[in-house]
Coordinates of C-alpha atoms and ligand atoms in Angstrom, one line a residue:
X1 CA 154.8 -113.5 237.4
X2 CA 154.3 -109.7 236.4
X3 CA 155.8 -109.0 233.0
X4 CA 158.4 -105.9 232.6
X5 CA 158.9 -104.0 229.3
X6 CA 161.9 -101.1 228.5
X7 CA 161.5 -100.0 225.8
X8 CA 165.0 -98.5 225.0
X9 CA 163.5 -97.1 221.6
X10 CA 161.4 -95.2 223.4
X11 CA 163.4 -92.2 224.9
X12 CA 161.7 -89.9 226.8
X13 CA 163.1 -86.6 228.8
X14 CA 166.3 -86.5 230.4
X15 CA 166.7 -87.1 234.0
X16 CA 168.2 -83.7 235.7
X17 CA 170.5 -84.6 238.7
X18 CA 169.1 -82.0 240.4
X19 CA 166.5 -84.5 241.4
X20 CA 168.7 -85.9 243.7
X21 CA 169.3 -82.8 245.5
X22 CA 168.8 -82.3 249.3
X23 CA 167.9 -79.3 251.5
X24 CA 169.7 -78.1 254.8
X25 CA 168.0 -75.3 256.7
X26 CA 168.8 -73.6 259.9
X27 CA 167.1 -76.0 261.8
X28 CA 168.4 -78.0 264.9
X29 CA 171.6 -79.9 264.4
X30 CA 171.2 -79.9 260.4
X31 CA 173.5 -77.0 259.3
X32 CA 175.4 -77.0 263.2
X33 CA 176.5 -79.9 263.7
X34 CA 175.8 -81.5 261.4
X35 CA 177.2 -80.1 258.1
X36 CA 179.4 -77.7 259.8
X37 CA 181.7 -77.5 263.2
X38 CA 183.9 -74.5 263.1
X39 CA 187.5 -74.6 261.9
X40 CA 188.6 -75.3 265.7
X41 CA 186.4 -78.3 266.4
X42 CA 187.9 -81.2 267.7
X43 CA 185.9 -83.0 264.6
X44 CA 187.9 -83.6 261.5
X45 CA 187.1 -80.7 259.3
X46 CA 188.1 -78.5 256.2
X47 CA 187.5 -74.5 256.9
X48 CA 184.7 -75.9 259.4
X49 CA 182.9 -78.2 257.4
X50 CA 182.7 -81.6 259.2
X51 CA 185.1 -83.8 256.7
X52 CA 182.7 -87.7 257.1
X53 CA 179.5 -85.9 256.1
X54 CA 181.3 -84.0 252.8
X55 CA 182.6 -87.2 251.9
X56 CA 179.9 -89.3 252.4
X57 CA 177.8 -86.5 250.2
X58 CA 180.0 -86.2 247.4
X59 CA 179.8 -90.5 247.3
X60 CA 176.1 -89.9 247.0
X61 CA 176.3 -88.1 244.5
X62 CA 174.7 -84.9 245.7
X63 CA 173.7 -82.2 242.7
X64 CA 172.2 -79.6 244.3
X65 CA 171.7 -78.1 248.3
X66 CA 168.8 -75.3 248.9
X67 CA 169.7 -73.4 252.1
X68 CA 169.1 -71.4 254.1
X69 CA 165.3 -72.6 254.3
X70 CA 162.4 -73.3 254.8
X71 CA 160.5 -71.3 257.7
X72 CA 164.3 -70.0 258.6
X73 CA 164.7 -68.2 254.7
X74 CA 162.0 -65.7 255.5
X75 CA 163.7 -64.6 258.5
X76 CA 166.7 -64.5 257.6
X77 CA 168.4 -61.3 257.0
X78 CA 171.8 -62.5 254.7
X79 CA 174.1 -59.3 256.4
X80 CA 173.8 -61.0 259.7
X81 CA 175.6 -63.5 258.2
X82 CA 178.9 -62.1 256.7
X83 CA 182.1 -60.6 258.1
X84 CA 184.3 -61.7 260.6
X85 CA 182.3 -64.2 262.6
X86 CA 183.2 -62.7 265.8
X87 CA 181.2 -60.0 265.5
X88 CA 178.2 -61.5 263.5
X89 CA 174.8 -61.1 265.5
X90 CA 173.5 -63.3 268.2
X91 CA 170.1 -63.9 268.1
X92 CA 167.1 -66.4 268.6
X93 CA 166.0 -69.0 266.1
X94 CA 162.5 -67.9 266.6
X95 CA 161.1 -70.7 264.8
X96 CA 163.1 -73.7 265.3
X97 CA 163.5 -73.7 269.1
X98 CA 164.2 -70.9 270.8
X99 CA 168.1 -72.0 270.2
X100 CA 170.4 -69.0 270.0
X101 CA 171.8 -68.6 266.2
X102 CA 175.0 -67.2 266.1
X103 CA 175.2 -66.8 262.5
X104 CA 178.8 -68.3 262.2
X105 CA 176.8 -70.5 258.6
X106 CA 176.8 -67.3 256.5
X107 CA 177.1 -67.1 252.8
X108 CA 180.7 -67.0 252.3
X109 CA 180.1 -71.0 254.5
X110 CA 177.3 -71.9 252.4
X111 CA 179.3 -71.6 249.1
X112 CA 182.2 -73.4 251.1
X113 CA 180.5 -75.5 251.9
X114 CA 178.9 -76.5 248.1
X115 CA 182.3 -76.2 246.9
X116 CA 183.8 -79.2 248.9
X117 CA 180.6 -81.2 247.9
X118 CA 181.3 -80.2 244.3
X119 CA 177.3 -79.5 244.4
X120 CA 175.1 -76.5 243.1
X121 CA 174.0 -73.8 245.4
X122 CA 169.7 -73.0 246.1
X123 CA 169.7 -69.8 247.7
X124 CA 166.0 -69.4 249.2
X125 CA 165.5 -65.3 249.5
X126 CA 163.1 -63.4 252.6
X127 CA 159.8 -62.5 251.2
X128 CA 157.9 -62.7 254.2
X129 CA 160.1 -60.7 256.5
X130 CA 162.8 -58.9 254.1
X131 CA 162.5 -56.1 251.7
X132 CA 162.9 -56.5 247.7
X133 CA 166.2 -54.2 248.5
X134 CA 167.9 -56.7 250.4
X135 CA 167.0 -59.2 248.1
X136 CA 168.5 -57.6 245.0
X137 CA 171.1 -56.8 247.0
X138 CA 171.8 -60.3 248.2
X139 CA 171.7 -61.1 244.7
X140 CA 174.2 -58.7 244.0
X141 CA 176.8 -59.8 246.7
X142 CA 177.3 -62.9 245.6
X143 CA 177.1 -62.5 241.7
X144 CA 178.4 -59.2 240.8
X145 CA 181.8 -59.5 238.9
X146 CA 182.8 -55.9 238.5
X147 CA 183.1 -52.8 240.7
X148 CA 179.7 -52.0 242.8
X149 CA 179.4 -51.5 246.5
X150 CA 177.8 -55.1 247.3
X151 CA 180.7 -56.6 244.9
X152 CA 183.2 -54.7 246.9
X153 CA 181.9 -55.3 250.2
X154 CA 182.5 -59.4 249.2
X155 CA 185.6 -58.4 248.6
X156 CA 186.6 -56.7 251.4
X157 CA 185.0 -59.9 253.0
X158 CA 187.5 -61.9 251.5
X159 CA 185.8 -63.8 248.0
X160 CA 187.1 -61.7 244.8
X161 CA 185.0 -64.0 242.4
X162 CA 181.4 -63.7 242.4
X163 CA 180.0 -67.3 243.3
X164 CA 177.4 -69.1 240.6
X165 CA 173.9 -69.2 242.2
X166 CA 172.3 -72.0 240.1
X167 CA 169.1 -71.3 241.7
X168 CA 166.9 -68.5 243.2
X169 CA 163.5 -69.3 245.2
X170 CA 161.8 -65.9 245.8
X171 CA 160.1 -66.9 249.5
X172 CA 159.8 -70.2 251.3
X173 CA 155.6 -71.5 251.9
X174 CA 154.8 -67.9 252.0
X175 CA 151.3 -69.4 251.7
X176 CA 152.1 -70.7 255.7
X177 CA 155.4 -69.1 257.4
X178 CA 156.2 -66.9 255.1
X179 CA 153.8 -64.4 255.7
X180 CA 150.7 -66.5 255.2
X181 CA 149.8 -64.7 251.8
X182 CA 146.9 -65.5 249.3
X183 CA 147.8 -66.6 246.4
X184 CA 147.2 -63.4 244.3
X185 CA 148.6 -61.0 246.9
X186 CA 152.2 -63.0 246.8
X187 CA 151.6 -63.7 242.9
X188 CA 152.0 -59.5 243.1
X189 CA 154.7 -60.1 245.7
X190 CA 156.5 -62.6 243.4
X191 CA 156.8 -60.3 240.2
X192 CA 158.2 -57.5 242.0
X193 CA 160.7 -58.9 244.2
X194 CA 162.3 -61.3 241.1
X195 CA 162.3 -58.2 238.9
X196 CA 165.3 -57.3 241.2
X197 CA 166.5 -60.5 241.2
X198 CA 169.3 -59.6 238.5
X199 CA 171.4 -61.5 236.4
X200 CA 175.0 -60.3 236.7
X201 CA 176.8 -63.3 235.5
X202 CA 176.9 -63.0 231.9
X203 CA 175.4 -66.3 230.6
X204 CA 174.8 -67.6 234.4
X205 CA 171.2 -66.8 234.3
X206 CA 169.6 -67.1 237.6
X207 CA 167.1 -69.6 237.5
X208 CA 164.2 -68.0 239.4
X209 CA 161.7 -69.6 241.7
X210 CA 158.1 -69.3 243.0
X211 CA 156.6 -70.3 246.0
X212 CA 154.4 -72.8 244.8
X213 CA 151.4 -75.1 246.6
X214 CA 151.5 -76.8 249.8
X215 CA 150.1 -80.3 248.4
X216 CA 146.7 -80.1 247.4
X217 CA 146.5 -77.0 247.2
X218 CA 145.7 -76.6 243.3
X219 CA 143.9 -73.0 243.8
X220 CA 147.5 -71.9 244.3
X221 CA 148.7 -73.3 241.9
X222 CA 146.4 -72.3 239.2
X223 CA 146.7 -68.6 240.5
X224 CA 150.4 -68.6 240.0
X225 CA 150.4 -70.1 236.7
X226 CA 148.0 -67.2 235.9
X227 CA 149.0 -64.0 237.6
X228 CA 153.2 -64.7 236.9
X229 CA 154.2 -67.7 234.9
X230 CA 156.0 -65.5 232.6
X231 CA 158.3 -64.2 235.4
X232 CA 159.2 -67.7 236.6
X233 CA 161.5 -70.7 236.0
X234 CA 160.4 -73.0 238.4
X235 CA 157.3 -73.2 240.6
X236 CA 158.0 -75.2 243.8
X237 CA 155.7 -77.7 245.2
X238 CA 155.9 -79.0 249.3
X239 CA 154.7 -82.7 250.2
X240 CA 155.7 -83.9 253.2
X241 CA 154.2 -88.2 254.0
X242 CA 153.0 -88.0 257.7
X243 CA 151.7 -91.2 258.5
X244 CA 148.2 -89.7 261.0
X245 CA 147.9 -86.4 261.2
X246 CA 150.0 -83.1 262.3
X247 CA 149.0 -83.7 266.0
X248 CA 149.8 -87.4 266.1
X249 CA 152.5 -88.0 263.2
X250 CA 153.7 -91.4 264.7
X251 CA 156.6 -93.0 265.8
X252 CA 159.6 -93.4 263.1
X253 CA 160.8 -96.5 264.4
X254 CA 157.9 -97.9 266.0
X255 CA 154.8 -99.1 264.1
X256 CA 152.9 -101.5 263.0
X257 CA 152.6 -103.4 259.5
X258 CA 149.1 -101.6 258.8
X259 CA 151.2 -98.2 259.7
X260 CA 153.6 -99.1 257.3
X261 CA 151.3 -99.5 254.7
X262 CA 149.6 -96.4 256.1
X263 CA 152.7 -94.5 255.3
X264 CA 154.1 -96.1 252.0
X265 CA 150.3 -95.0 250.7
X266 CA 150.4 -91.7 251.4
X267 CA 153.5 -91.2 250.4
X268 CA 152.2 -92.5 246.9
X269 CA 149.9 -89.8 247.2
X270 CA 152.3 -87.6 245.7
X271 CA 151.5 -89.3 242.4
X272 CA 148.2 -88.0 242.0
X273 CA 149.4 -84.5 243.2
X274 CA 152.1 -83.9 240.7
X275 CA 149.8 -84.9 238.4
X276 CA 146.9 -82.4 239.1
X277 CA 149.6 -79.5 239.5
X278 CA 151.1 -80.5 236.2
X279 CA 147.4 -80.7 234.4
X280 CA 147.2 -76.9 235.8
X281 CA 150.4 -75.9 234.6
X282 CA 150.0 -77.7 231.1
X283 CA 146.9 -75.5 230.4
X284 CA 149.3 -72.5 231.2
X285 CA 152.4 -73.3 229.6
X286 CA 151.9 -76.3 227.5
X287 CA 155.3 -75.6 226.0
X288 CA 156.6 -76.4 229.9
X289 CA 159.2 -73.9 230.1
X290 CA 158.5 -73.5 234.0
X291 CA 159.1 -76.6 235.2
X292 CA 157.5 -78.3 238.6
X293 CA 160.7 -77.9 241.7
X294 CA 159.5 -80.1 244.9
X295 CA 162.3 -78.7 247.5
X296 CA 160.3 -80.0 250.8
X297 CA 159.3 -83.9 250.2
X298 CA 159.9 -87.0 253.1
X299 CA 159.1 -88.5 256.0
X300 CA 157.6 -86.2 259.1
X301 CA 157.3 -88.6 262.1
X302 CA 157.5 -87.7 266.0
X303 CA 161.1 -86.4 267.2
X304 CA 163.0 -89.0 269.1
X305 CA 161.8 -89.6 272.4
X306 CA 163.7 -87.1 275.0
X307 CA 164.8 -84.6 272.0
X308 CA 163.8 -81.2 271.5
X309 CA 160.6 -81.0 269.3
X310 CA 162.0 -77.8 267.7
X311 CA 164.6 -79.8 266.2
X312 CA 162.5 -82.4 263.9
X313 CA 164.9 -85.3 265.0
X314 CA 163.6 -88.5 263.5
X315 CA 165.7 -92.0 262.9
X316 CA 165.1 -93.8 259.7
X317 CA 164.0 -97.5 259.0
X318 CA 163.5 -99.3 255.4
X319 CA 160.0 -98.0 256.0
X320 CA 161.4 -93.9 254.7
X321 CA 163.6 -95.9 252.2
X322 CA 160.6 -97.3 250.6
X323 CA 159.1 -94.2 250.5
X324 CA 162.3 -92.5 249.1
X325 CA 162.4 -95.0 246.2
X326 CA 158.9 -95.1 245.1
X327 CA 159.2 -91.0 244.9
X328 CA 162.1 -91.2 243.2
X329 CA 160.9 -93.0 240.7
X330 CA 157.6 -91.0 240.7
X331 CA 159.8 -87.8 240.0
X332 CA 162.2 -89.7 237.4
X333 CA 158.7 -90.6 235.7
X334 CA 157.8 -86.9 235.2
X335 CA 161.4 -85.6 234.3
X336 CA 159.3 -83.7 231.3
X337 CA 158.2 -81.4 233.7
X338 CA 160.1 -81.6 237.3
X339 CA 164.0 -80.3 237.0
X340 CA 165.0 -79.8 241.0
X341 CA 163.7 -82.0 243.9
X342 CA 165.0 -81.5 247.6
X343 CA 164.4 -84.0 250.6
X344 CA 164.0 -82.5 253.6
X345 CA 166.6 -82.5 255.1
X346 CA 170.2 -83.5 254.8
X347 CA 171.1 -84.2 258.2
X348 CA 169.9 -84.7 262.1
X349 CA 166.4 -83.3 260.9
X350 CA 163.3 -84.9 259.5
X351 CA 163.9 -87.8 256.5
X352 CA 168.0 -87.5 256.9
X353 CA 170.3 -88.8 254.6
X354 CA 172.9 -89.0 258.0
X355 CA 172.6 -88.5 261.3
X356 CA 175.4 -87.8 263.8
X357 CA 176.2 -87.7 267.5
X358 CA 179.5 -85.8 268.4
X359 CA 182.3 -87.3 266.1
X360 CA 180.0 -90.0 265.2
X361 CA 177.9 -90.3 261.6
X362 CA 175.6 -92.7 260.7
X363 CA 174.1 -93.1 257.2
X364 CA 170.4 -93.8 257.2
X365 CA 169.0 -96.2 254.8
X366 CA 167.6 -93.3 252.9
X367 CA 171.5 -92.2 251.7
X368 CA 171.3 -96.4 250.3
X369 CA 168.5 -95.6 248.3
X370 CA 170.1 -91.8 246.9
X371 CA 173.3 -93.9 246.5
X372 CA 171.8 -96.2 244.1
X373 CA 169.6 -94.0 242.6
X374 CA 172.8 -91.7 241.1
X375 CA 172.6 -93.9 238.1
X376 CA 170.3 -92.3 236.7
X377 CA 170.9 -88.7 237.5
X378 CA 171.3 -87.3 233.7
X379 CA 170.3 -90.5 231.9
X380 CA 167.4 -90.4 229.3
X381 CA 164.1 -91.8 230.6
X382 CA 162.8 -95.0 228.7
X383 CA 159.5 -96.2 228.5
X384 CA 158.6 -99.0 230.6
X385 CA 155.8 -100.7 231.8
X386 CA 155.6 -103.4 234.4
X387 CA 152.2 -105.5 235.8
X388 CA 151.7 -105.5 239.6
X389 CA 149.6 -106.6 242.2
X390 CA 148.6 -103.8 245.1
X391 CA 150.3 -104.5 248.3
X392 CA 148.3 -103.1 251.9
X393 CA 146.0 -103.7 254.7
X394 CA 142.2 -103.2 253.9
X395 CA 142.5 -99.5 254.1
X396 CA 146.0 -98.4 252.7
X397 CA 146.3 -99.8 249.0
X398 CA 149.3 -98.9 246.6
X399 CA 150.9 -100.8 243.8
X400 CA 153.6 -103.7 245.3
X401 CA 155.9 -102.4 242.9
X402 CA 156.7 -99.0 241.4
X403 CA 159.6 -99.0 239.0
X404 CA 161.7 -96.4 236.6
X405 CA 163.9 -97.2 234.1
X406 CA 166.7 -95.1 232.2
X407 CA 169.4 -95.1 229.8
X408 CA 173.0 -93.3 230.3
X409 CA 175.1 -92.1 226.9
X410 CA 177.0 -95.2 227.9
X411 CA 174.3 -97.7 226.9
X412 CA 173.5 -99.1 230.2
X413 CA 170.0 -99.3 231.2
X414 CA 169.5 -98.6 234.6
X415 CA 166.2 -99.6 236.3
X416 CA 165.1 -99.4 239.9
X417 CA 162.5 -101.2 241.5
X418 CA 160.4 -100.7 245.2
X419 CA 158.9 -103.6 246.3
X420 CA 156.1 -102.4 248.6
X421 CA 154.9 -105.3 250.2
X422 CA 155.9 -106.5 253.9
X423 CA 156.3 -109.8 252.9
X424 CA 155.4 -111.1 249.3
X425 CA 157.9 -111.4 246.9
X426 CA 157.4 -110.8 243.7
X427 CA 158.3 -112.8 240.3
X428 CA 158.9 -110.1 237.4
X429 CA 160.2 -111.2 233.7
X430 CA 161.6 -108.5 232.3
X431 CA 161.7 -108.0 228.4
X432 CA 164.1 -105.1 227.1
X433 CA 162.6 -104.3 223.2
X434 CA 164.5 -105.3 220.5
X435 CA 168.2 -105.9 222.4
X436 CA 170.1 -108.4 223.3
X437 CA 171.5 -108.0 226.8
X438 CA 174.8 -108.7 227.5
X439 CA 175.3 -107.9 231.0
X440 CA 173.3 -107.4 234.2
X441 CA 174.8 -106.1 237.7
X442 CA 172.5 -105.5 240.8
X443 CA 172.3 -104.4 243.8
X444 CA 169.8 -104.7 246.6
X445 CA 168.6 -102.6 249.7
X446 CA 166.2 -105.0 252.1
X447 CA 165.5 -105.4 256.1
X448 CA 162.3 -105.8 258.1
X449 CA 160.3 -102.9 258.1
X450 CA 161.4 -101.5 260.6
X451 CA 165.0 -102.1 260.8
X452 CA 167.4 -99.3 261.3
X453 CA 170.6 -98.3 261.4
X454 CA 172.3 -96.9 265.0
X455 CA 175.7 -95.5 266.1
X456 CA 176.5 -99.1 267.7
X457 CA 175.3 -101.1 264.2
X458 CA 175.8 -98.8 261.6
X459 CA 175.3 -101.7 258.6
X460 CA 171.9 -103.5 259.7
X461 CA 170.7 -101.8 256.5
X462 CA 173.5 -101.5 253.8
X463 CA 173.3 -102.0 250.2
X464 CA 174.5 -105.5 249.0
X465 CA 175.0 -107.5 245.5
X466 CA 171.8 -109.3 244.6
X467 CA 171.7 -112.4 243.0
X468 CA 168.6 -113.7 242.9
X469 CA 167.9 -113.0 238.8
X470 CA 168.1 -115.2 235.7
X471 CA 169.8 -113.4 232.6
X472 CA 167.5 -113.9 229.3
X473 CA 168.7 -113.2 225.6
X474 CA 166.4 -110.0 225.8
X475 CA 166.4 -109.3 229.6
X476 CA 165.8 -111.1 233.4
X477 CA 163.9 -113.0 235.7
X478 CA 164.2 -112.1 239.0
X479 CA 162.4 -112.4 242.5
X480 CA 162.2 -109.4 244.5
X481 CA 162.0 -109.6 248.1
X482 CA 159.4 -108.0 250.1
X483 CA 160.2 -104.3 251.3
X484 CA 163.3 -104.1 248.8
X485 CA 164.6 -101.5 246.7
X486 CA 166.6 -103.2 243.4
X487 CA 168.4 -101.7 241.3
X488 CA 169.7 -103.3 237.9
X489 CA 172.2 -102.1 235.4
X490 CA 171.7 -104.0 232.5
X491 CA 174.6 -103.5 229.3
X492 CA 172.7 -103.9 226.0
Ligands
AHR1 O1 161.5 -78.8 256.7 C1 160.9 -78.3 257.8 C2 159.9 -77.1 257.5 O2 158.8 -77.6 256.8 C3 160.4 -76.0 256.6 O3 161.1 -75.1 257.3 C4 159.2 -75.5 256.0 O4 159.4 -74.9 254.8 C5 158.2 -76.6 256.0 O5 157.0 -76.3 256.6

């Protein structure tokens, strides 16, 4: 039996929402298609924006979306995208498949697009291929209240109000695609280019963000923090869990239970990295005012068999749910520190919340795990501490179970749990300090390791009530099945 303590005395840093957020680049079917159809689509759709997938979003619970990239944001030159679509550029996605880009997702779509999701907008600006004057004046388009030429041209555009950009990343892995920089040269590039990112909106501050490491890279990192922490908000960090390597990532759906383990270890991984970065950043700015953004994390398998490999098409199993949960929980763990996180990506591409075909949606059992993760989005981390065994084959070791736990201004503690292993369940007693509890709900996400949803079963892997806990006068029993993600809500 592994003992459980919350400590609900012990309040730590709030949870942002913004944790939950997701990212949609011009990549494959992600934005077309899958986000958006055109107003004269045969799909049900509001101004273009397919009508399941904004619903389904908004019942997730979704804070925050970072578009236009990714590789695409440092190509992408925003007046391509405005005016009447008719006459907006044609041209070739260079870097996502040779696939013509017609540029009918613009701005004025984006922040339609975030309106009907009731979510905050990430705008990712061109570093690597764009000039700091079409950044600014980017900036200035869609924030500018007054009179000014960029102001007016929206305008004449048809939006009078200057939208709220929440967030601001100055250049996408501009260590890689976005111009394959060192460190200091783009730590140079970064301080100029945001000193034009302006703040127009009164007491909307842009929140500004740097180009942080690809994973382990803590050189980066440390030459950031140094050249131009004091001209930054956030610093973003990219993980992606590939279960072999670049050249052989592995099927998404078809592996073996040593695979399995393979993956759910490395995406653990991410727990030493965040730490390492944050050591670096601590020594910098122990007061943490730039906090840690991860806008590229998740699953990176093989496309679909018979799809294009440009488009990063991958289905989902309760393999990428476990991985969604234990990070979750990793990132709610260092809420001090990280504000904004972003899978990658919303839809059709790479770690989906939803994937579609025509008309059709399915929701993967990643959009489960966001779904019952929302709980927590702006609750108060408590302290917590739970025992566990290590679940894996000889090679790929991890803990079996990886929890967080949180409390909302409502009094409810919410705590989810990952069970890791592929087929021990495991006993936990759970103690919550100094309460007596006077209600526990649950809910439960399980399925072989591999199971999946399809267009033709879309609930193999759906959320259910779980039953199988004991209420105590300070907390629970419960057994936890083997690849599971719990989730309790416990009224003290
Ligand atoms: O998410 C797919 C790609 O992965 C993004 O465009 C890029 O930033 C990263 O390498």
């Amino acid at each position: 039996m592994e003992k459980y303590l919350i400590n609900p005395n012990e309040k730590k840093s709030v949870i942002s929402k913004d944790i939950y957020g997701s990212f949609s680049e011009h990549l494959g079917r992600c934005i077309y298609e899958g986000l958006f159809v055109g107003k004269d689509s045969a799909i049900p759709n509001v101004n273009g924006m397919r009508t399941d997938m904004v619903n389904a979003l908004r019942e997730m619970g979704l804070p925050v979306l970072r578009w236009p990239g990714g590789c695409f944001a440092d190509e992408y030159h925003w007046q391509d995208g405005i005016g009447d679509p008719s006459g907006r550029k044609k041209m070739i996605n260079t870097h996502w498949g040779g696939v013509i880009e017609d540029n009918s997702f613009g701005t004025h779509e984006f922040f339609e697009l975030c309106s009907q999701l009731g979510c905050d907008a990430y705008v990712n600006g061109n570093v690597g291929s764009g000039t700091v004057r079409e950044m600014s004046e980017w900036v200035e388009y869609m924030t500018f209240p007054g009179e000014s030429p960029l102001a007016n041209l929206r305008r004449k555009n048809g939006r009078d109000e200057p939208w709220k950009v929440k967030y601001f990343g100055v250049g996408n892995e501009n260590w890689g695609c976005g111009g394959n920089m060192e460190p200091s040269y783009y730590a140079d590039e970064y301080r100029r280019y945001q000193t034009y990112v302006r703040n127009y909106g009164g007491s909307d501050r842009i929140y500004r963000i740097a180009c942080g490491p690809n994973a382990e890279d803590y050189n980066w990192t440390e030459t950031l923090m140094k050249k131009a922490a004091w001209h930054m908000d956030g610093l973003s960090l990219h993980y992606y869990t590939v279960t072999h390597d670049w050249d052989r990532k592995g099927s998404a759906t078809e592996f073996s239970k040593d695979e399995y383990y393979k993956t759910l270890r490395k995406a653990y991984h991410i727990e030493e990295i965040i730490r390492r970065h944050l050591e670096i950043m601590n020594r910098y700015d122990p007061s943490k005012r730039v906090n840690l953004i991860v806008d590229e994390w998740g699953t990176w398998h093989d496309v679909e068999p018979g799809t294009n490999p440009g488009f990063l098409y991958q289905q989902n199993t309760m393999r990428d749910a476990l991985v969604a949960a234990l990070t979750l929980n990793i990132f709610n763990k260092h809420s001090d520190r990280i504000r904004m996180c972003n899978i990658a990506q919303t839809v059709n591409v790479l770690q989906s919340i939803a994937l579609t075909d025509g008309a059709d949606m399915v929701l993967t059992p990643t959009y489960y795990v966001f779904k019952m993760f929302k709980e927590h989005q702006q609750n108060t981390l408590l302290g917590s501490f739970l025992t566990s065994s290590e679940a894996g084959s000889d090679s790929d070791r991890l803990p079996q179970l990886i929890e967080s736990a949180s409390i909302g201004s409502d009094g409810v503690i919410c705590s989810t749990l990952a069970n890791t292993s592929a087929d021990e369940t495991a006993e936990i007693k759970c103690q919550i300090a100094d309460s007596a509890v006077k209600e526990i709900r649950a809910e439960i996400l399980t399925g072989a390791i591999d199971a999946f949803n399809t267009f033709e079963n879309k609930s193999s892997v759906v959320t259910e009530k779980f039953t199988a806990f004991e209420k105590t006068a300070d907390g629970f029993t419960a057994k936890i099945p083997p690849c599971s993600v719990v989730k309790f809500s416990v009224e003290i």
